[in-house]
Coordinates of C-alpha atoms in Angstrom, one line a residue:
M1 CA 51.8 -71.2 27.7
E2 CA 53.2 -68.8 25.1
F3 CA 51.4 -66.5 22.8
L4 CA 51.2 -68.0 19.3
S5 CA 51.1 -64.5 17.7
S6 CA 52.9 -61.3 18.5
K7 CA 50.5 -59.0 16.8
P8 CA 48.2 -56.7 18.8
L9 CA 44.8 -58.2 19.4
L10 CA 42.2 -56.3 17.5
I11 CA 38.9 -55.5 19.2
T12 CA 35.3 -55.3 17.8
D13 CA 33.0 -53.6 20.3
T14 CA 29.4 -54.6 20.2
I15 CA 28.0 -51.8 22.4
L16 CA 25.9 -50.4 19.5
R17 CA 24.3 -53.7 18.5
D18 CA 24.7 -57.1 20.1
A19 CA 25.3 -55.8 23.7
H20 CA 21.9 -54.1 23.9
Q21 CA 20.2 -56.7 21.7
S22 CA 21.3 -59.3 24.2
Q23 CA 20.6 -57.4 27.4
A24 CA 18.0 -54.8 26.7
A25 CA 15.8 -56.3 23.9
T26 CA 17.4 -54.1 21.2
R27 CA 15.9 -50.9 22.7
M28 CA 18.9 -48.5 22.6
R29 CA 18.0 -45.5 20.5
L30 CA 20.1 -43.5 18.1
E31 CA 19.9 -40.5 20.5
D32 CA 21.6 -42.8 23.1
M33 CA 24.5 -43.6 20.7
L34 CA 25.4 -40.3 19.0
P35 CA 26.7 -38.5 22.1
A36 CA 29.3 -41.2 22.5
C37 CA 30.4 -41.5 18.9
E38 CA 33.2 -39.0 19.0
I39 CA 35.0 -40.8 21.8
L40 CA 34.2 -44.3 20.3
D41 CA 35.6 -43.1 17.0
S42 CA 38.9 -42.1 18.7
I43 CA 39.5 -45.3 20.6
G44 CA 41.1 -47.3 17.7
Y45 CA 38.7 -50.3 17.5
Y46 CA 39.1 -52.7 14.6
S47 CA 35.3 -52.2 14.1
L48 CA 32.1 -51.2 15.8
E49 CA 29.2 -53.6 15.4
C50 CA 26.3 -51.3 15.0
W51 CA 23.7 -52.7 12.6
G52 CA 21.9 -55.9 11.5
G53 CA 20.7 -58.7 13.6
A54 CA 17.5 -57.7 15.3
T55 CA 18.2 -53.9 15.2
F56 CA 16.6 -53.4 11.8
D57 CA 13.2 -54.9 12.8
A58 CA 13.3 -53.3 16.3
C59 CA 14.0 -49.8 14.9
M60 CA 10.8 -49.8 13.0
R61 CA 8.7 -52.0 15.3
Y62 CA 9.5 -50.4 18.7
L63 CA 11.5 -47.2 18.3
D64 CA 9.9 -45.3 15.4
E65 CA 13.3 -45.0 13.8
D66 CA 14.3 -45.7 10.2
P67 CA 17.1 -48.3 10.3
W68 CA 18.7 -46.8 7.2
D69 CA 18.6 -43.3 8.7
R70 CA 20.3 -44.7 11.8
L71 CA 23.1 -46.3 9.7
R72 CA 23.7 -43.1 7.8
A73 CA 23.8 -41.0 11.0
L74 CA 26.3 -43.5 12.6
R75 CA 28.5 -43.4 9.5
R76 CA 28.6 -39.5 9.6
H77 CA 29.5 -39.6 13.3
L78 CA 32.1 -42.4 13.1
P79 CA 34.2 -41.4 10.1
H80 CA 37.4 -43.2 11.3
T81 CA 36.1 -46.5 12.4
K82 CA 34.9 -49.5 10.3
L83 CA 31.2 -50.2 10.8
Q84 CA 30.1 -53.9 11.0
M85 CA 26.7 -55.6 10.7
L86 CA 25.3 -59.1 11.2
F87 CA 23.6 -60.7 8.2
R88 CA 21.7 -64.0 8.3
G89 CA 22.8 -65.3 4.9
Q90 CA 20.0 -66.0 2.6
S91 CA 17.6 -64.9 5.3
I92 CA 19.2 -61.4 5.4
L93 CA 17.7 -59.9 8.6
G94 CA 14.4 -61.8 8.5
Y95 CA 13.2 -65.3 9.2
R96 CA 12.8 -66.9 5.8
N97 CA 15.0 -67.3 2.7
Y98 CA 14.8 -64.4 0.3
A99 CA 15.5 -64.4 -3.4
D100 CA 19.0 -63.6 -4.6
D101 CA 18.0 -60.2 -6.0
V102 CA 16.9 -59.1 -2.5
V103 CA 20.1 -60.4 -1.0
D104 CA 22.2 -58.6 -3.6
S105 CA 20.4 -55.3 -3.3
F106 CA 20.4 -55.4 0.5
C107 CA 24.2 -55.9 0.4
A108 CA 24.6 -53.0 -2.0
K109 CA 22.5 -50.6 0.0
S110 CA 24.1 -51.6 3.3
I111 CA 27.6 -50.8 2.0
E112 CA 26.4 -47.7 0.2
N113 CA 24.9 -46.3 3.4
G114 CA 28.0 -47.0 5.5
I115 CA 28.7 -50.6 6.4
D116 CA 32.3 -51.8 5.9
I117 CA 32.2 -55.4 7.2
V118 CA 29.3 -57.8 6.8
R119 CA 29.4 -60.9 9.0
V120 CA 27.4 -63.5 7.2
F121 CA 26.2 -66.7 9.0
D122 CA 23.7 -69.5 8.4
A123 CA 21.8 -71.2 11.2
L124 CA 22.5 -74.7 9.7
N125 CA 26.1 -73.9 8.5
D126 CA 25.0 -74.6 5.0
P127 CA 27.6 -72.8 2.8
R128 CA 25.1 -72.6 0.0
N129 CA 23.1 -70.1 2.1
L130 CA 26.1 -67.9 2.3
E131 CA 27.2 -67.9 -1.4
Q132 CA 25.1 -65.0 -2.7
A133 CA 25.7 -62.7 0.3
L134 CA 29.5 -63.3 0.3
R135 CA 29.6 -62.7 -3.5
S136 CA 27.5 -59.5 -3.2
V137 CA 29.4 -58.0 -0.3
K138 CA 32.7 -58.3 -2.2
K139 CA 31.1 -57.0 -5.4
Y140 CA 30.1 -53.8 -3.7
G141 CA 33.4 -53.3 -1.9
G142 CA 32.7 -54.6 1.5
L143 CA 34.7 -57.0 3.7
A144 CA 32.9 -60.4 3.7
E145 CA 33.3 -62.1 7.1
A146 CA 32.0 -65.7 6.9
A147 CA 30.8 -67.0 10.2
I148 CA 30.8 -70.6 11.6
S149 CA 27.9 -71.2 13.9
Y150 CA 29.6 -73.0 16.8
T151 CA 27.8 -75.8 18.5
V152 CA 28.5 -79.1 20.2
S153 CA 27.1 -82.5 18.9
P154 CA 28.4 -85.8 17.6
I155 CA 28.5 -84.2 14.2
H156 CA 30.2 -80.9 15.2
D157 CA 33.8 -81.9 16.0
E158 CA 36.9 -79.8 15.3
A159 CA 37.4 -81.5 12.0
Y160 CA 33.9 -80.4 10.9
F161 CA 34.7 -76.7 11.6
L162 CA 38.0 -76.9 9.9
R163 CA 36.4 -78.3 6.7
L164 CA 33.8 -75.7 6.8
A165 CA 36.4 -72.9 7.2
Q166 CA 38.3 -74.2 4.2
E167 CA 35.1 -74.2 2.1
L168 CA 34.2 -70.7 3.2
A169 CA 37.7 -69.5 2.4
Q170 CA 37.4 -71.0 -1.1
M171 CA 34.2 -69.1 -1.5
G172 CA 36.0 -65.8 -1.2
A173 CA 35.6 -64.9 2.5
D174 CA 37.9 -62.1 3.7
S175 CA 37.9 -63.4 7.3
I176 CA 36.4 -66.3 9.3
C177 CA 34.4 -65.8 12.4
I178 CA 33.8 -68.4 15.1
K179 CA 30.2 -67.4 16.2
D180 CA 29.7 -68.9 19.6
M181 CA 26.2 -67.7 20.3
A182 CA 25.5 -69.7 23.4
N183 CA 28.9 -69.6 25.1
L184 CA 29.3 -73.3 24.5
L185 CA 33.0 -73.0 23.4
S186 CA 35.2 -73.8 26.3
P187 CA 38.5 -72.0 26.9
M188 CA 40.6 -75.0 25.9
A189 CA 38.4 -75.9 22.9
A190 CA 38.8 -72.2 21.8
Y191 CA 42.6 -72.5 22.1
S192 CA 42.6 -75.7 20.0
L193 CA 40.1 -74.6 17.4
V194 CA 41.8 -71.2 16.8
K195 CA 45.2 -72.8 16.6
R196 CA 44.1 -75.3 14.1
L197 CA 42.2 -72.7 12.0
K198 CA 45.3 -70.6 11.8
E199 CA 47.2 -73.6 10.5
T200 CA 44.4 -74.5 8.0
V201 CA 43.4 -71.1 6.4
T202 CA 45.4 -68.0 5.8
L203 CA 42.5 -65.6 6.7
P204 CA 42.1 -63.5 9.9
I205 CA 40.2 -65.4 12.6
H206 CA 37.6 -63.4 14.5
L207 CA 36.0 -64.8 17.7
H208 CA 32.5 -63.9 18.9
T209 CA 31.3 -65.4 22.2
H210 CA 28.9 -64.5 25.0
D211 CA 29.4 -64.7 28.7
S212 CA 26.2 -66.6 29.6
A213 CA 27.9 -69.5 31.3
G214 CA 30.6 -67.2 32.8
T215 CA 33.5 -68.4 30.6
G216 CA 33.4 -65.7 27.9
A217 CA 36.5 -63.8 29.1
M218 CA 38.4 -67.0 29.5
V219 CA 37.4 -68.1 26.0
N220 CA 38.6 -64.7 24.5
L221 CA 41.9 -64.9 26.4
M222 CA 42.7 -68.4 25.3
A223 CA 41.8 -67.5 21.7
A224 CA 44.2 -64.6 22.0
V225 CA 46.9 -66.9 23.2
A226 CA 46.2 -69.2 20.3
G227 CA 46.6 -66.4 17.7
A228 CA 43.1 -65.1 17.1
D229 CA 43.3 -61.9 15.2
I230 CA 40.1 -60.2 16.5
V231 CA 37.7 -60.8 19.4
D232 CA 34.3 -59.3 20.1
T233 CA 33.8 -57.5 23.5
A234 CA 31.3 -55.0 24.9
L235 CA 31.9 -51.9 26.9
S236 CA 31.3 -52.8 30.6
P237 CA 27.9 -51.1 31.2
L238 CA 26.2 -53.6 28.9
A239 CA 28.8 -56.5 29.1
G240 CA 28.7 -59.9 30.8
G241 CA 25.8 -62.3 31.2
V242 CA 24.1 -62.9 27.9
S243 CA 26.1 -60.2 26.3
Q244 CA 29.8 -60.2 25.4
P245 CA 32.7 -60.1 27.9
A246 CA 33.8 -56.6 28.9
T247 CA 36.1 -54.6 26.6
E248 CA 38.0 -52.9 29.4
S249 CA 38.8 -56.2 31.2
M250 CA 40.2 -57.7 28.0
V251 CA 42.3 -54.6 27.3
A252 CA 43.7 -54.6 30.9
A253 CA 44.4 -58.4 30.8
L254 CA 46.6 -58.1 27.7
K255 CA 48.3 -54.8 28.7
G256 CA 52.1 -55.1 28.5
T257 CA 52.0 -58.5 26.7
L258 CA 52.8 -59.4 23.2
R259 CA 49.1 -59.1 22.3
D260 CA 48.6 -55.7 23.9
T261 CA 45.6 -54.2 22.2
G262 CA 47.0 -50.7 22.4
L263 CA 43.6 -49.3 23.4
D264 CA 43.6 -46.6 26.1
L265 CA 41.7 -47.6 29.2
S266 CA 40.9 -44.0 30.1
R267 CA 39.2 -43.4 26.7
L268 CA 37.3 -46.6 27.2
G269 CA 36.3 -45.4 30.6
S270 CA 35.0 -42.1 29.2
A271 CA 32.8 -44.1 26.7
A272 CA 31.7 -46.4 29.4
A273 CA 30.6 -43.5 31.6
H274 CA 28.1 -42.4 28.9
F275 CA 26.7 -45.9 28.5
R276 CA 26.2 -46.3 32.2
T277 CA 23.6 -43.6 32.0
V278 CA 22.1 -45.3 29.0
S279 CA 22.0 -48.7 30.8
A280 CA 20.4 -47.0 33.8
S281 CA 17.7 -45.5 31.5
L282 CA 17.1 -48.9 29.9
E283 CA 16.7 -50.5 33.3
Q284 CA 14.4 -47.8 34.5
A285 CA 12.2 -48.3 31.4
G286 CA 12.0 -52.0 32.1
F287 CA 14.1 -53.2 29.2
L288 CA 17.1 -54.3 31.2
D289 CA 16.5 -57.1 33.7
S290 CA 19.2 -57.9 36.2
R291 CA 18.7 -61.6 35.4
V292 CA 20.5 -61.2 32.1
L293 CA 23.7 -60.4 34.0
R294 CA 23.7 -63.6 36.0
V295 CA 25.9 -66.6 35.2
D296 CA 23.7 -69.4 34.1
A297 CA 25.6 -72.6 33.3
S298 CA 22.5 -74.4 32.2
A299 CA 23.5 -73.6 28.6
L300 CA 26.4 -76.0 29.1
I301 CA 23.9 -78.7 30.0
W302 CA 21.1 -78.1 27.6
Q303 CA 23.1 -76.3 24.9
V304 CA 20.4 -73.7 24.8
P305 CA 21.2 -70.0 24.2
G306 CA 19.9 -67.5 26.9
G307 CA 17.5 -65.8 24.5
M308 CA 15.9 -69.2 23.7
L309 CA 15.4 -69.9 27.4
S310 CA 13.5 -66.7 27.9
N311 CA 11.4 -67.4 24.7
L312 CA 10.5 -70.9 26.1
I313 CA 9.4 -69.4 29.4
A314 CA 7.2 -66.9 27.5
Q315 CA 5.6 -69.6 25.4
L316 CA 4.8 -71.7 28.4
R317 CA 3.5 -68.8 30.4
Q318 CA 1.2 -67.8 27.5
I319 CA -0.5 -71.2 27.6
G320 CA -0.4 -71.4 31.4
R321 CA 2.0 -74.4 31.5
E322 CA 5.1 -73.0 33.1
E323 CA 5.5 -76.1 35.3
L324 CA 6.6 -78.0 32.1
Y325 CA 9.7 -75.8 31.7
E326 CA 12.2 -78.5 32.9
S327 CA 10.5 -81.2 30.8
V328 CA 10.7 -79.0 27.7
L329 CA 14.4 -78.3 28.4
A330 CA 15.0 -82.1 28.6
E331 CA 13.1 -82.6 25.4
I332 CA 15.1 -80.0 23.3
P333 CA 18.3 -82.2 22.9
S334 CA 16.1 -85.1 21.7
V335 CA 14.3 -83.0 19.1
R336 CA 17.6 -81.5 18.0
R337 CA 19.0 -85.1 17.5
D338 CA 15.9 -86.1 15.6
F339 CA 16.2 -83.1 13.3
G340 CA 19.9 -83.8 12.5
Y341 CA 21.7 -81.6 15.1
P342 CA 21.1 -78.1 13.8
P343 CA 23.0 -75.4 15.7
L344 CA 20.6 -73.5 18.0
V345 CA 20.6 -70.0 16.6
T346 CA 17.9 -67.9 14.8
P347 CA 15.7 -69.3 13.3
S348 CA 16.6 -73.0 14.2
S349 CA 16.5 -72.3 17.9
Q350 CA 12.9 -71.1 17.7
I351 CA 11.9 -74.0 15.6
I352 CA 13.4 -76.7 17.8
G353 CA 12.2 -75.0 20.9
S354 CA 8.6 -74.7 19.7
Q355 CA 8.6 -78.4 18.6
A356 CA 9.8 -79.4 22.0
V357 CA 7.0 -77.5 23.6
L358 CA 4.5 -79.2 21.3
N359 CA 5.9 -82.6 22.1
V360 CA 5.7 -82.0 25.9
V361 CA 2.4 -80.2 26.0
T362 CA 0.5 -82.7 23.9
G363 CA 2.0 -85.6 25.8
K364 CA 2.8 -87.4 22.5
R365 CA 6.0 -86.8 20.7
Y366 CA 5.5 -85.5 17.2
Q367 CA 1.7 -85.7 17.3
M368 CA 1.8 -82.1 16.0
F369 CA 4.3 -80.2 13.9
S370 CA 4.6 -76.5 13.3
K371 CA 4.8 -75.4 9.7
E372 CA 8.4 -74.2 10.4
S373 CA 9.3 -77.7 11.7
K374 CA 8.0 -79.3 8.5
A375 CA 9.8 -76.7 6.4
M376 CA 13.1 -77.4 8.2
L377 CA 12.7 -81.2 7.8
R378 CA 11.9 -80.7 4.1
G379 CA 15.1 -78.8 3.6
E380 CA 13.6 -75.4 3.0
Y381 CA 16.1 -73.8 5.3
G382 CA 19.1 -75.7 3.9
Q383 CA 20.8 -79.0 4.5
L384 CA 20.7 -80.2 8.1
P385 CA 24.1 -81.2 9.4
G386 CA 23.2 -84.8 10.3
P387 CA 20.7 -87.5 9.3
V388 CA 17.1 -86.9 10.3
N389 CA 15.2 -89.6 12.2
P390 CA 13.2 -91.4 9.5
E391 CA 10.3 -92.0 12.0
V392 CA 10.0 -88.3 12.5
L393 CA 9.9 -87.7 8.8
Q394 CA 7.1 -90.3 8.5
K395 CA 5.1 -88.7 11.3
A396 CA 5.5 -85.3 9.6
G397 CA 4.2 -86.8 6.3
I398 CA 7.4 -86.0 4.4
R399 CA 8.7 -88.6 2.0
E400 CA 12.4 -88.8 1.3
E401 CA 11.9 -88.0 -2.3
D402 CA 10.0 -84.8 -1.3
R403 CA 13.0 -83.3 0.5
I404 CA 14.9 -80.4 -1.1
T405 CA 18.5 -81.2 -2.0
C406 CA 19.3 -78.1 -4.1
R407 CA 20.2 -74.7 -2.7
P408 CA 16.9 -73.6 -1.3
A409 CA 17.1 -70.1 -2.9
D410 CA 17.4 -71.7 -6.4
L411 CA 13.6 -72.4 -6.0
L412 CA 12.8 -68.7 -5.5
Q413 CA 11.9 -66.3 -8.2
P414 CA 13.2 -62.7 -8.1
E415 CA 11.1 -60.7 -5.6
L416 CA 12.1 -57.0 -6.0
P417 CA 10.2 -56.2 -9.2
A418 CA 6.9 -57.2 -7.5
S419 CA 7.8 -55.4 -4.3
R420 CA 8.6 -52.2 -6.2
E421 CA 5.3 -52.3 -8.0
K422 CA 3.3 -53.2 -5.0
Y423 CA 4.7 -50.4 -2.9
K424 CA 5.4 -47.7 -5.5
A425 CA 3.0 -45.3 -3.8
L426 CA 4.7 -45.7 -0.4
A427 CA 8.4 -46.4 -1.1
Q428 CA 10.4 -43.3 -1.8
R429 CA 13.7 -45.0 -2.3
E430 CA 15.2 -48.5 -2.9
E431 CA 15.9 -48.8 0.8
D432 CA 12.2 -48.5 1.6
V433 CA 11.5 -51.3 -0.9
L434 CA 14.0 -53.5 0.9
S435 CA 12.5 -52.7 4.3
L436 CA 9.0 -53.7 2.9
A437 CA 10.3 -56.8 1.3
L438 CA 11.8 -58.1 4.6
F439 CA 9.1 -56.9 7.0
P440 CA 6.0 -56.1 5.0
Q441 CA 3.5 -55.4 7.8
V442 CA 6.0 -53.7 10.2
A443 CA 7.7 -51.6 7.5
E444 CA 4.4 -50.5 5.9
E445 CA 3.0 -49.3 9.2
F446 CA 6.2 -47.5 10.0
L447 CA 6.6 -45.8 6.6
I448 CA 3.0 -44.6 6.7
K449 CA 3.7 -43.0 10.1
K450 CA 7.0 -41.6 8.8
D451 CA 5.3 -40.0 5.8
R452 CA 2.5 -38.6 7.9
W453 CA 4.9 -37.0 10.4
S454 CA 7.2 -35.6 7.6
N455 CA 4.2 -33.8 6.2
S456 CA 2.9 -32.7 9.6
P457 CA 5.8 -32.1 11.9
P458 CA 5.3 -33.5 15.5
S459 CA 5.0 -31.1 18.3
I460 CA 8.0 -29.9 20.2
G461 CA 9.3 -32.5 22.6
F462 CA 8.5 -35.5 20.4
M463 CA 11.7 -36.7 18.7
F464 CA 11.0 -39.0 15.8
F465 CA 14.3 -38.7 13.9
H466 CA 17.6 -38.1 15.6

């Protein structure tokens, strides 16, 4: 099998974001990152994914760090490398749709504070939920990477993804990302999809996968053979399992080939040596469980991401019904089919999983609905990929004429003026307003603490800002 491209394969390393989000509950601190920045900046990565996703919330909620301060610090210490973030479309970094003015301002401030590339995705693959973010990223000088949430269903065949890529390209995307959040993309399917995408659109193709089912490195390799321009990997101390395949392994596999990355294994080894100590600290603190490193092929059977599995276990444990785990797993594909085959990624994975738990625990399917389930069925999150089971709509008390058919954000009024007024005594800058708009309770508690400590410096030995 011959390489379909002779260009060096570009590498995005996720060590500063998705790697520790996936393996260590997003608990890596800025002080763990900064000592490695000089060597990371010298490696020659296409980009470093370092912000967005769950990091914004986790910084304030668990680490007593301001996410905006983190971004500015990383920008100062990584002057030669593009910085990348993950952005949930109209949901930004939260769990509901926000008004267009919040999306626009968040894009502006992210780029102003140091982000170069914004990967924008939508859990339902509804392009309307990407429109504003893509437009705003480009308006403020960032690179807009539009992501396809990859999944497997009777709806989601190769032709579906090709049509979606064409639509995203027409919307002004600078690159297309295949976002395989559950390692469902098989190596041969990756080869075929990348090859067809390269024939269909003229944009760079960026592949993001995980190694949950043990096929991540094979998926990346076959994508490289098919002509993918960029792949996501993670430095080895936080690679594999529910994280991305290892950077060093990918670089070594392609060394001396047409797609040689050109990256220096010794420099990668120096960076990895630092993160081995960080990984050990995270494990000692109880944030890194060896189970996240295991190959679990159940995702290929149930099509459930690893993070969703752990969430289901936690839900059942909370109500003392862990014995129902297998029954809930078996129910998830049925709920997903009834809901029109949404991809299982935040927030749809949580919604489908919780509904499956309700169906099994009550012993009667759809006797109870969560408010999020009803919102998804009504169309508040966007257009579901396939038709919804009409019996489920009836049980949820939703008439067909009540379902939303427009872009959901068109129903939202501007939010920032009210947020600025509400928090004028607390917010010292526009970034604070945005933090409060996305996470009102968490950000308010954090900013009150931040203000108190800035006026009364903590004792020596307590590091609040790094």
